Coordinates of C-alpha atoms in Angstrom, one line a residue:
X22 CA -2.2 9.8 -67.2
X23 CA -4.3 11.8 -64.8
X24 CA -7.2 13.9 -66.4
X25 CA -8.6 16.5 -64.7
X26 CA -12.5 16.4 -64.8
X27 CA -14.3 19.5 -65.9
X28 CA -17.9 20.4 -64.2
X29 CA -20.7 19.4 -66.4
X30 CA -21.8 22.7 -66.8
X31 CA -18.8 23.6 -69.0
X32 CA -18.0 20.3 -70.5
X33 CA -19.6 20.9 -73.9
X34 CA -18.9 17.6 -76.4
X35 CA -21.0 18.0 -79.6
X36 CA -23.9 16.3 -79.9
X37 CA -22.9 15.0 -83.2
X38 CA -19.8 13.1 -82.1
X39 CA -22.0 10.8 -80.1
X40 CA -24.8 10.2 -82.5
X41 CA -21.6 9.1 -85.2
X42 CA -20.0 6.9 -82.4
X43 CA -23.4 5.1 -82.1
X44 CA -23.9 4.6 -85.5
X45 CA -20.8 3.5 -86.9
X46 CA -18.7 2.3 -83.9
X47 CA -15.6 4.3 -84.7
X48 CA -12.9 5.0 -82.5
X49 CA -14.6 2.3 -80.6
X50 CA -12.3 -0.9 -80.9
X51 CA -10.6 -2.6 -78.0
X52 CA -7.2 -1.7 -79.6
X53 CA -5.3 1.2 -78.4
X54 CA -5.5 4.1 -80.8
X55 CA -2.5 6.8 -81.2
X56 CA -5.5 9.3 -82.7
X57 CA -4.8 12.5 -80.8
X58 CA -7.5 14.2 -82.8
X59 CA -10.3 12.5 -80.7
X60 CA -8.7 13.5 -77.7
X61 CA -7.8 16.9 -78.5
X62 CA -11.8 16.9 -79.7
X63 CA -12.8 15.6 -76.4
X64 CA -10.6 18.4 -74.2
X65 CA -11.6 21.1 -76.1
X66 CA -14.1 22.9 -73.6
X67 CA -15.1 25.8 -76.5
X68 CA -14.4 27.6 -79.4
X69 CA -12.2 30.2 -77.6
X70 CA -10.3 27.2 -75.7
X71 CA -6.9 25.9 -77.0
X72 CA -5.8 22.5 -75.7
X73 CA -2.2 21.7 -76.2
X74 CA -1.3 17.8 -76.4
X75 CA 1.6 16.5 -74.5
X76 CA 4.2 16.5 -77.0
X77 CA 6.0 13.8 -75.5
X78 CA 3.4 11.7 -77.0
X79 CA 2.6 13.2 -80.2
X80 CA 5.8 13.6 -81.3
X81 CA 6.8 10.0 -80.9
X82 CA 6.7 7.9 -84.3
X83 CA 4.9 4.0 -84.0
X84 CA 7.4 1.7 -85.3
X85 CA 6.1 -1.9 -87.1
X86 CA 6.8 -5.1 -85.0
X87 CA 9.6 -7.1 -87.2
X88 CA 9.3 -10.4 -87.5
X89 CA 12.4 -11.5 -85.4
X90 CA 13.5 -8.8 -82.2
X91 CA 16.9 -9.4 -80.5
X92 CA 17.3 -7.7 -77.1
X93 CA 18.3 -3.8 -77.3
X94 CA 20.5 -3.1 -74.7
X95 CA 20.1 -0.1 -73.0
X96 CA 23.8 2.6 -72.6
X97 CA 24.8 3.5 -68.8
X98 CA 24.3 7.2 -69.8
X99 CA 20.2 7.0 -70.3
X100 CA 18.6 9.9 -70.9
X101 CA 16.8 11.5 -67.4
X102 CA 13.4 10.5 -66.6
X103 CA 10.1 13.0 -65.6
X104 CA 11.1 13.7 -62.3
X105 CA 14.9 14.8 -63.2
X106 CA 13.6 16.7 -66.1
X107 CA 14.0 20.8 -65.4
X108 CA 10.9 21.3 -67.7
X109 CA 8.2 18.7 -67.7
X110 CA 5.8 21.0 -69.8
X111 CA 6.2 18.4 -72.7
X112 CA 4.4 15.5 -70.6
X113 CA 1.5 18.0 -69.5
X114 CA -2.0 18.7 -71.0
X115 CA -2.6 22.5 -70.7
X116 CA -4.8 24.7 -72.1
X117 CA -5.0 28.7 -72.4
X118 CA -7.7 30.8 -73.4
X119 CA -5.2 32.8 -75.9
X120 CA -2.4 32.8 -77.0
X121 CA -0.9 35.4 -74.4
X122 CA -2.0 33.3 -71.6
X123 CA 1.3 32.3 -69.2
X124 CA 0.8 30.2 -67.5
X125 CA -1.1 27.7 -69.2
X126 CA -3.5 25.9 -66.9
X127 CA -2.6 22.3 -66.1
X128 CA -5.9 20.0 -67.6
X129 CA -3.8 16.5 -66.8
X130 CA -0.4 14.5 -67.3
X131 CA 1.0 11.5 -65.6
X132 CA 1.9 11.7 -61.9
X133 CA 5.8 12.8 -62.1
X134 CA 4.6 15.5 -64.3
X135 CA 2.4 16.6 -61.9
X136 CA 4.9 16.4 -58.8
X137 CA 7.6 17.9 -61.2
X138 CA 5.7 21.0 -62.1
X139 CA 4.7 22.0 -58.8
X140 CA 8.4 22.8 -58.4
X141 CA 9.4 24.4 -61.0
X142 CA 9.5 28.2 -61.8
X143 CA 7.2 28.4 -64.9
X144 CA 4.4 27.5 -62.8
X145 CA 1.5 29.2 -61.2
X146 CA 1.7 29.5 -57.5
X147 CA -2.2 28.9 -57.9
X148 CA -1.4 25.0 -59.2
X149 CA 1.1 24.6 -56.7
X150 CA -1.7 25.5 -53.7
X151 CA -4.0 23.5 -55.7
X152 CA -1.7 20.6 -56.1
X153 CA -0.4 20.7 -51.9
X154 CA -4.1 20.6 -51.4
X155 CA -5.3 17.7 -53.5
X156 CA -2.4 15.5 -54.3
X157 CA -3.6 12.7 -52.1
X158 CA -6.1 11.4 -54.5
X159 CA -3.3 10.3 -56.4
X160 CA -0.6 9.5 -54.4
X161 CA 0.1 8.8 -50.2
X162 CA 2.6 11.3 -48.4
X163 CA 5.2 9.2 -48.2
X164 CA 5.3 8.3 -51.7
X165 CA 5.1 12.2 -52.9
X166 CA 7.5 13.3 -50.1
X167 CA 10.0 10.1 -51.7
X168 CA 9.5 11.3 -55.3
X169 CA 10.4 14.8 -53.8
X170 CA 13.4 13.6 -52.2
X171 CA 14.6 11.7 -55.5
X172 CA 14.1 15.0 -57.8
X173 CA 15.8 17.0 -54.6
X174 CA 19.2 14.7 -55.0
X175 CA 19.1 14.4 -58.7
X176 CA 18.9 18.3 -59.2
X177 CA 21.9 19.0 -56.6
X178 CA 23.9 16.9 -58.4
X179 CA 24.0 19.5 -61.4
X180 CA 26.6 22.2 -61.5
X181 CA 24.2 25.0 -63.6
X182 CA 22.4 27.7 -62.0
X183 CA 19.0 26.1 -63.5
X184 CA 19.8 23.0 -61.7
X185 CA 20.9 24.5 -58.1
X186 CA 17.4 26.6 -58.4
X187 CA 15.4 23.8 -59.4
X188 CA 16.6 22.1 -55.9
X189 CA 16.0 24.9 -53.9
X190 CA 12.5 25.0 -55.5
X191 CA 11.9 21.5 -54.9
X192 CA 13.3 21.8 -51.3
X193 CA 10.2 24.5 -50.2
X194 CA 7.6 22.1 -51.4
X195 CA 9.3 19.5 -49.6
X196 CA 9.0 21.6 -46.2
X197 CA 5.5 22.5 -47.4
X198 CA 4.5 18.7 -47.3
X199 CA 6.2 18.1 -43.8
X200 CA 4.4 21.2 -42.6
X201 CA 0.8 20.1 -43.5
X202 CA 1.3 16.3 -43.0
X203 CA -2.1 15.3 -40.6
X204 CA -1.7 13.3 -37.4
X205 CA -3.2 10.3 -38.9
X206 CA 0.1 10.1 -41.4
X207 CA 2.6 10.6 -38.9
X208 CA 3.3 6.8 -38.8
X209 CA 7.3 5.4 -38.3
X210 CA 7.5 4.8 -42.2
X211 CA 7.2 8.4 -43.0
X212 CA 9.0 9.3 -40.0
X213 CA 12.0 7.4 -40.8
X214 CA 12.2 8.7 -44.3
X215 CA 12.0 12.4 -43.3
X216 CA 14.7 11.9 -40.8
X217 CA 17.0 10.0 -43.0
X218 CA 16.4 13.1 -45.6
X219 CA 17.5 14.8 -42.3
X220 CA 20.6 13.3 -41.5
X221 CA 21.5 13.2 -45.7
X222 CA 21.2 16.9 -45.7
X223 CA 23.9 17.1 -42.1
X224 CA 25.7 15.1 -44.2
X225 CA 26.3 16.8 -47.0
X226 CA 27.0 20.1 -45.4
X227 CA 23.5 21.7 -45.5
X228 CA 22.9 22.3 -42.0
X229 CA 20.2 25.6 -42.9
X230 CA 17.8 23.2 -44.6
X231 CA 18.0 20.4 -42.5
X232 CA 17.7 23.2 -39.5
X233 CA 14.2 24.0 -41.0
X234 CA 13.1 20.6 -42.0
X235 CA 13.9 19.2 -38.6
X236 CA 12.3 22.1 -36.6
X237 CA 9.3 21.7 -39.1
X238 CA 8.7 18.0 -38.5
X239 CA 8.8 18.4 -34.4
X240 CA 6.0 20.9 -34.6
X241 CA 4.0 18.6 -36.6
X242 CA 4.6 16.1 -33.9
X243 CA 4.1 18.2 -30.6
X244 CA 0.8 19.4 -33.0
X245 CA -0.2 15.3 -32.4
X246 CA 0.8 14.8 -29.1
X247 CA -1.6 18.2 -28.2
X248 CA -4.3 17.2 -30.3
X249 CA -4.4 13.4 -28.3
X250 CA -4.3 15.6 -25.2
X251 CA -7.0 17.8 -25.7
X252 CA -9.2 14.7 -26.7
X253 CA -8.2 13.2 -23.4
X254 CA -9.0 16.2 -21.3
X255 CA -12.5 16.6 -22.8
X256 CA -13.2 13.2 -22.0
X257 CA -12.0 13.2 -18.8
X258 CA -13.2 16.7 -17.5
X259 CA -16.8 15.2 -17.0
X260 CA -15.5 13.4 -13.5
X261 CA -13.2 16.4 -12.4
X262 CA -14.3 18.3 -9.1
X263 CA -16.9 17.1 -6.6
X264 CA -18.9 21.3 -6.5
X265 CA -22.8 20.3 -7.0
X266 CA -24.0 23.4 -9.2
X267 CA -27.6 24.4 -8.9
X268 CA -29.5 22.7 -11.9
X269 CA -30.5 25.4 -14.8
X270 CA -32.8 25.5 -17.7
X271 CA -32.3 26.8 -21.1
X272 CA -34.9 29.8 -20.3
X273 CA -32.2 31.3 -17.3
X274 CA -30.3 32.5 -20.3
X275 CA -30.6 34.9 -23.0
X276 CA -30.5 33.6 -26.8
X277 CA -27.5 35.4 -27.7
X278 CA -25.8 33.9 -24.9
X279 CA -26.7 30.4 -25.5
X280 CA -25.8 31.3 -29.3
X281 CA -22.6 32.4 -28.9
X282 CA -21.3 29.8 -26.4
X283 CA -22.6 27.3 -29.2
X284 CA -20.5 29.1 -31.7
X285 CA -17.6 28.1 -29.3
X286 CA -18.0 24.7 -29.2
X287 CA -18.4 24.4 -33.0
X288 CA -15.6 26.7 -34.2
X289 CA -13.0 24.4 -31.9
X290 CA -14.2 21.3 -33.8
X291 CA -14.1 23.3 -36.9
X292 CA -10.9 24.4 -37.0
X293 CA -9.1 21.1 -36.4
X294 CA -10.2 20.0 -39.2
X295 CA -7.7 19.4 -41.9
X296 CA -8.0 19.6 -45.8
X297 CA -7.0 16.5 -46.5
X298 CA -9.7 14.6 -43.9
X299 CA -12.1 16.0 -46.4
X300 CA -10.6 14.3 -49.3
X301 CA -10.2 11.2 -47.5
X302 CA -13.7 10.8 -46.9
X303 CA -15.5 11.7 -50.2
X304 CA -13.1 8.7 -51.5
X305 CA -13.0 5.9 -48.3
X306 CA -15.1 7.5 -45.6
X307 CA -12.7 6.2 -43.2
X308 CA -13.4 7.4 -39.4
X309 CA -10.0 6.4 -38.6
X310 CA -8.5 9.1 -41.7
X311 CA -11.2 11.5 -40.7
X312 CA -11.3 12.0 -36.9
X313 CA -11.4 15.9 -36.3
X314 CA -14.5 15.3 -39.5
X315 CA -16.2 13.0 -37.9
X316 CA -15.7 15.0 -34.8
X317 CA -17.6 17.8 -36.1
X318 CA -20.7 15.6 -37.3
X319 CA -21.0 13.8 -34.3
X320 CA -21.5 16.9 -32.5
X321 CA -24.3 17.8 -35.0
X322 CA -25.9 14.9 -34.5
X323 CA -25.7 15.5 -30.6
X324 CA -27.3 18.7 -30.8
X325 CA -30.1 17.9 -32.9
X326 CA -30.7 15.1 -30.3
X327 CA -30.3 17.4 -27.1
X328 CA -33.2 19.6 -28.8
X329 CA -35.6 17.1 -29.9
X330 CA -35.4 15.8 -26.1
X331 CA -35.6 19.4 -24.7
X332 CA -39.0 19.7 -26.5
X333 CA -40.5 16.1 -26.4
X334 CA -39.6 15.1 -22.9
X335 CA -42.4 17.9 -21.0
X336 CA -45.7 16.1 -21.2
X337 CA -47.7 19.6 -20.8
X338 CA -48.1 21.2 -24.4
X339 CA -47.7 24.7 -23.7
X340 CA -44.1 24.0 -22.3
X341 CA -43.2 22.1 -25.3
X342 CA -44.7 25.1 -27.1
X343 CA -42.1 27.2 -24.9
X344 CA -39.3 25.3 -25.5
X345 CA -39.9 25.5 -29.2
X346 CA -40.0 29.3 -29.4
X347 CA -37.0 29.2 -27.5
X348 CA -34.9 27.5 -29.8
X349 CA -36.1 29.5 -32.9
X350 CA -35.1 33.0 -31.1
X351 CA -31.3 30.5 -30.8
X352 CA -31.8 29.9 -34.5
X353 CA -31.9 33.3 -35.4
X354 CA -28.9 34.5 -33.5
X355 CA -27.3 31.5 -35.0
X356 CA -27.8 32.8 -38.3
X357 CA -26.9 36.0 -37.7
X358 CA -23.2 35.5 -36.2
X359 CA -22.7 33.3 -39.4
X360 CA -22.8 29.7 -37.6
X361 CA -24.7 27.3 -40.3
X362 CA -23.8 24.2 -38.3
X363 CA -25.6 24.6 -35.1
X364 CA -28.7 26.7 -36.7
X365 CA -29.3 23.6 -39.1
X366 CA -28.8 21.1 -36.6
X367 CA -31.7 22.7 -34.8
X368 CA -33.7 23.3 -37.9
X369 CA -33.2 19.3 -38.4
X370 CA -34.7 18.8 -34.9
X371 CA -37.7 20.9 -35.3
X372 CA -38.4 20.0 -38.5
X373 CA -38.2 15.8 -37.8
X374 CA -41.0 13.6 -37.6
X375 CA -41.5 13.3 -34.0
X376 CA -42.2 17.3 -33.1
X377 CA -43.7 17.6 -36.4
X378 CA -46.6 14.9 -36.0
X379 CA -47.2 17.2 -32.5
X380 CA -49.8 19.2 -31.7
X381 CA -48.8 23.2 -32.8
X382 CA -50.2 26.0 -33.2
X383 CA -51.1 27.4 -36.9
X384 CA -48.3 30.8 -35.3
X385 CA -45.7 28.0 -34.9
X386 CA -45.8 26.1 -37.8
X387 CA -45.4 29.1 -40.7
X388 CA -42.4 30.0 -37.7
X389 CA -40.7 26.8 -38.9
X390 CA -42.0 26.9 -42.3
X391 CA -39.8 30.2 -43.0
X392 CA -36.8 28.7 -42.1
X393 CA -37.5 24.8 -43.2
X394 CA -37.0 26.1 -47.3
X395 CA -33.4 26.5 -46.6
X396 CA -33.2 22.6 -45.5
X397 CA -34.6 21.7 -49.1
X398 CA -32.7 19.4 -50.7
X399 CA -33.7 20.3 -54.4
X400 CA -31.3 21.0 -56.8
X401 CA -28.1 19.7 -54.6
X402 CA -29.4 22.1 -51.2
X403 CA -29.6 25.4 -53.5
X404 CA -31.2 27.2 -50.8
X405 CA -28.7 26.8 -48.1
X406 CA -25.7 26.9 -50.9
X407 CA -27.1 30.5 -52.1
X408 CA -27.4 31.3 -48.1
X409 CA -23.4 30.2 -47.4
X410 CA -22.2 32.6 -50.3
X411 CA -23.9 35.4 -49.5
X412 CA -22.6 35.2 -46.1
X413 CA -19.9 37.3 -44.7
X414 CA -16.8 36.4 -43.0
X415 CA -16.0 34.4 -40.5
X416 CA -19.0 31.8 -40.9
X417 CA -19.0 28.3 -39.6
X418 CA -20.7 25.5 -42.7
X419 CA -22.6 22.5 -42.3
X420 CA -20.9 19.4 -43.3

């Protein structure tokens, strides 16, 4: 069973209970325990919280272990599993903060239960975002996209109305998952079972859905086949015409220029990025999962570089002086159109050991001092966090 794990600002266990498991060591044996009690006690976030139990557990009855077992033999007909239930409520923990709260919000429950409520009627459309966004902390693509596929066939199979719109349900978060599958999962595994799904659904008669499936899974394709050639071209477009161009400096152009055309570069990276990259990385920090991510950070890290040269390289001090001031009036218009990533990837340079153990003026260091407090990392980077949500729309973070 998957528990859903509450922030520890709202997670409130009594102090008591732990002081009594010290003590006396109950609840504490290596023996499995059917107590529901100390789990309902554990769940229950406050007073005006109500945690329901999965009744599929509490309602089952521990039998004693004879002395002598024969085999039990098992009838064709067996009753259907979580995945080819209609309602899987009774395998979920939910909780409601009264009694007139529908729907209940989803607190845990084994894996089917959590594929098998994200297609059924009764439940939010705010789990079922949550759960497209996050289920791959649990389970892989392919293996949610085959559990979909199995619940798809099993509820077609059924002649009631309940049963037809359960596999229609089930077929839109199948398309859902095709539609937001990332390049790095488009492998011939996963390819191969959507197209078999494919050629199941021609076969059956169903050409609408396996229209919109099909057309859904080439777009995620060309979508990787674009993405390899835009990488390609920005590698390449270094060597590409033989036009010398007069050399310029940063002081030929205005702030807000160099600002937005900064902006540029970082919304492209940004928006490449895909949800799940993110969740990939806090787990595996895998380069090869992550590329668009680690994209994005490697061009903060290039631009913090490219201004700590810009204002080391001049051996004169009152040029390095210049070149400082002109990459704090950049900060500001930075922080003005909304675009945290550069502005703190120049605060980073500025603020670093090798301009700070410089010579500058007592004028330029309370500059940098005004804007260094939002690069404090107290209290989990407070400062910039504060900054972010008081931002308006569109605004580009720091990763």
């Amino acid at each position: 069973m998957f528990l859903l794990q509450p922030s520890p600002s709202t997670f409130d266990v009594p102090y008591e209970w732990y002081i009594r498991e010290i003590a006396f060591g109950e609840h504490c044996a290596s023996v499995p325990s059917q107590d529901f009690s100390i789990l309902s006690q554990l769940l229950q976030y406050s007073d005006h919280d109500q945690i329901r139990l999965p009744t599929r557990y509490t309602d089952e009855v521990e039998e004693e272990q004879r002395a002598i077992t024969y085999p039990q033999y098992l009838p064709i007909t067996a009753s259907p599993g979580v995945l080819e239930s209609l309602d899987v409520s009774e395998w979920l923990v939910l909780r409601a903060k009264d009694a007139y709260s529908k729907p209940n919000e989803v607190r845990g429950g084994p894996k089917d239960a959590l594929i098998a409520y994200a297609t059924q009627q009764a439940g939010s459309l705010l789990y079922q975002e949550a759960f497209l966004t996050t289920y791959r902390t649990i389970a892989s693509s392919l293996e949610l996209f085959q559990k979909l596929v199995r619940r798809y066939v099993y509820m077609c199979r059924g002649e009631d109305h309940a049963s037809i719109k359960s596999a229609r349900q089930t077929f839109s978060v199948i398309v859902r998952v095709v539609d937001e599958l990332c390049a790095v999962e488009l492998k011939r595994e996963l390819l191969r079972a959507v197209t078999s799904f494919i050629y199941r659904l021609i076969r059956d008669g169903n050409y609408t859905f396996a229209r919109i499936l099909r057309k859904r899974l080439m777009y995620r394709i060309e979508h990787k086949s674009v993405i390899r050639r835009s990488i390609w071209d920005e590698v390449s477009v270094g060597g590409a015409g033989n036009k010398v161009l007069k050399a310029s400096t940063i002081f030929e152009f205005r702030s807000s220029l160099v600002a937005k055309q900064m902006t540029y570069l970082d919304a492209d990276l940004f928006q490449k990025i895909e949800p799940a990259e993110m969740l990939w990385w806090a787990e595996e920090q895998d380069e090869k999962k992550s590329p668009n991510l680690c994209a994005f950070t490697e061009h903060f890290n290039k631009v913090s570089y490219w201004v700590r040269t810009l204002v080391i390289q001049p051996s004169e001090q009152r040029l390095r002086e210049k070149y400082l001031m002109k990459f704090v009036k950049i900060m500001k218009q930075l922080r003005t159109m909304g675009n945290y990533n550069s502005y703190l990837a120049i605060l980073s340079a500025l603020d670093s050991g090798p301009i700070r153990r410089l010579d500058w003026t007592r004028n330029v260091m309370e500059m940098l001092k005004e804007h260094s407090t939002i690069m404090d990392s107290s209290h989990s980077f407070k400062n910039y966090r504060t900054l972010l949500a008081e931002s308006r729309p569109p605004c580009l973070p720091y990763m």
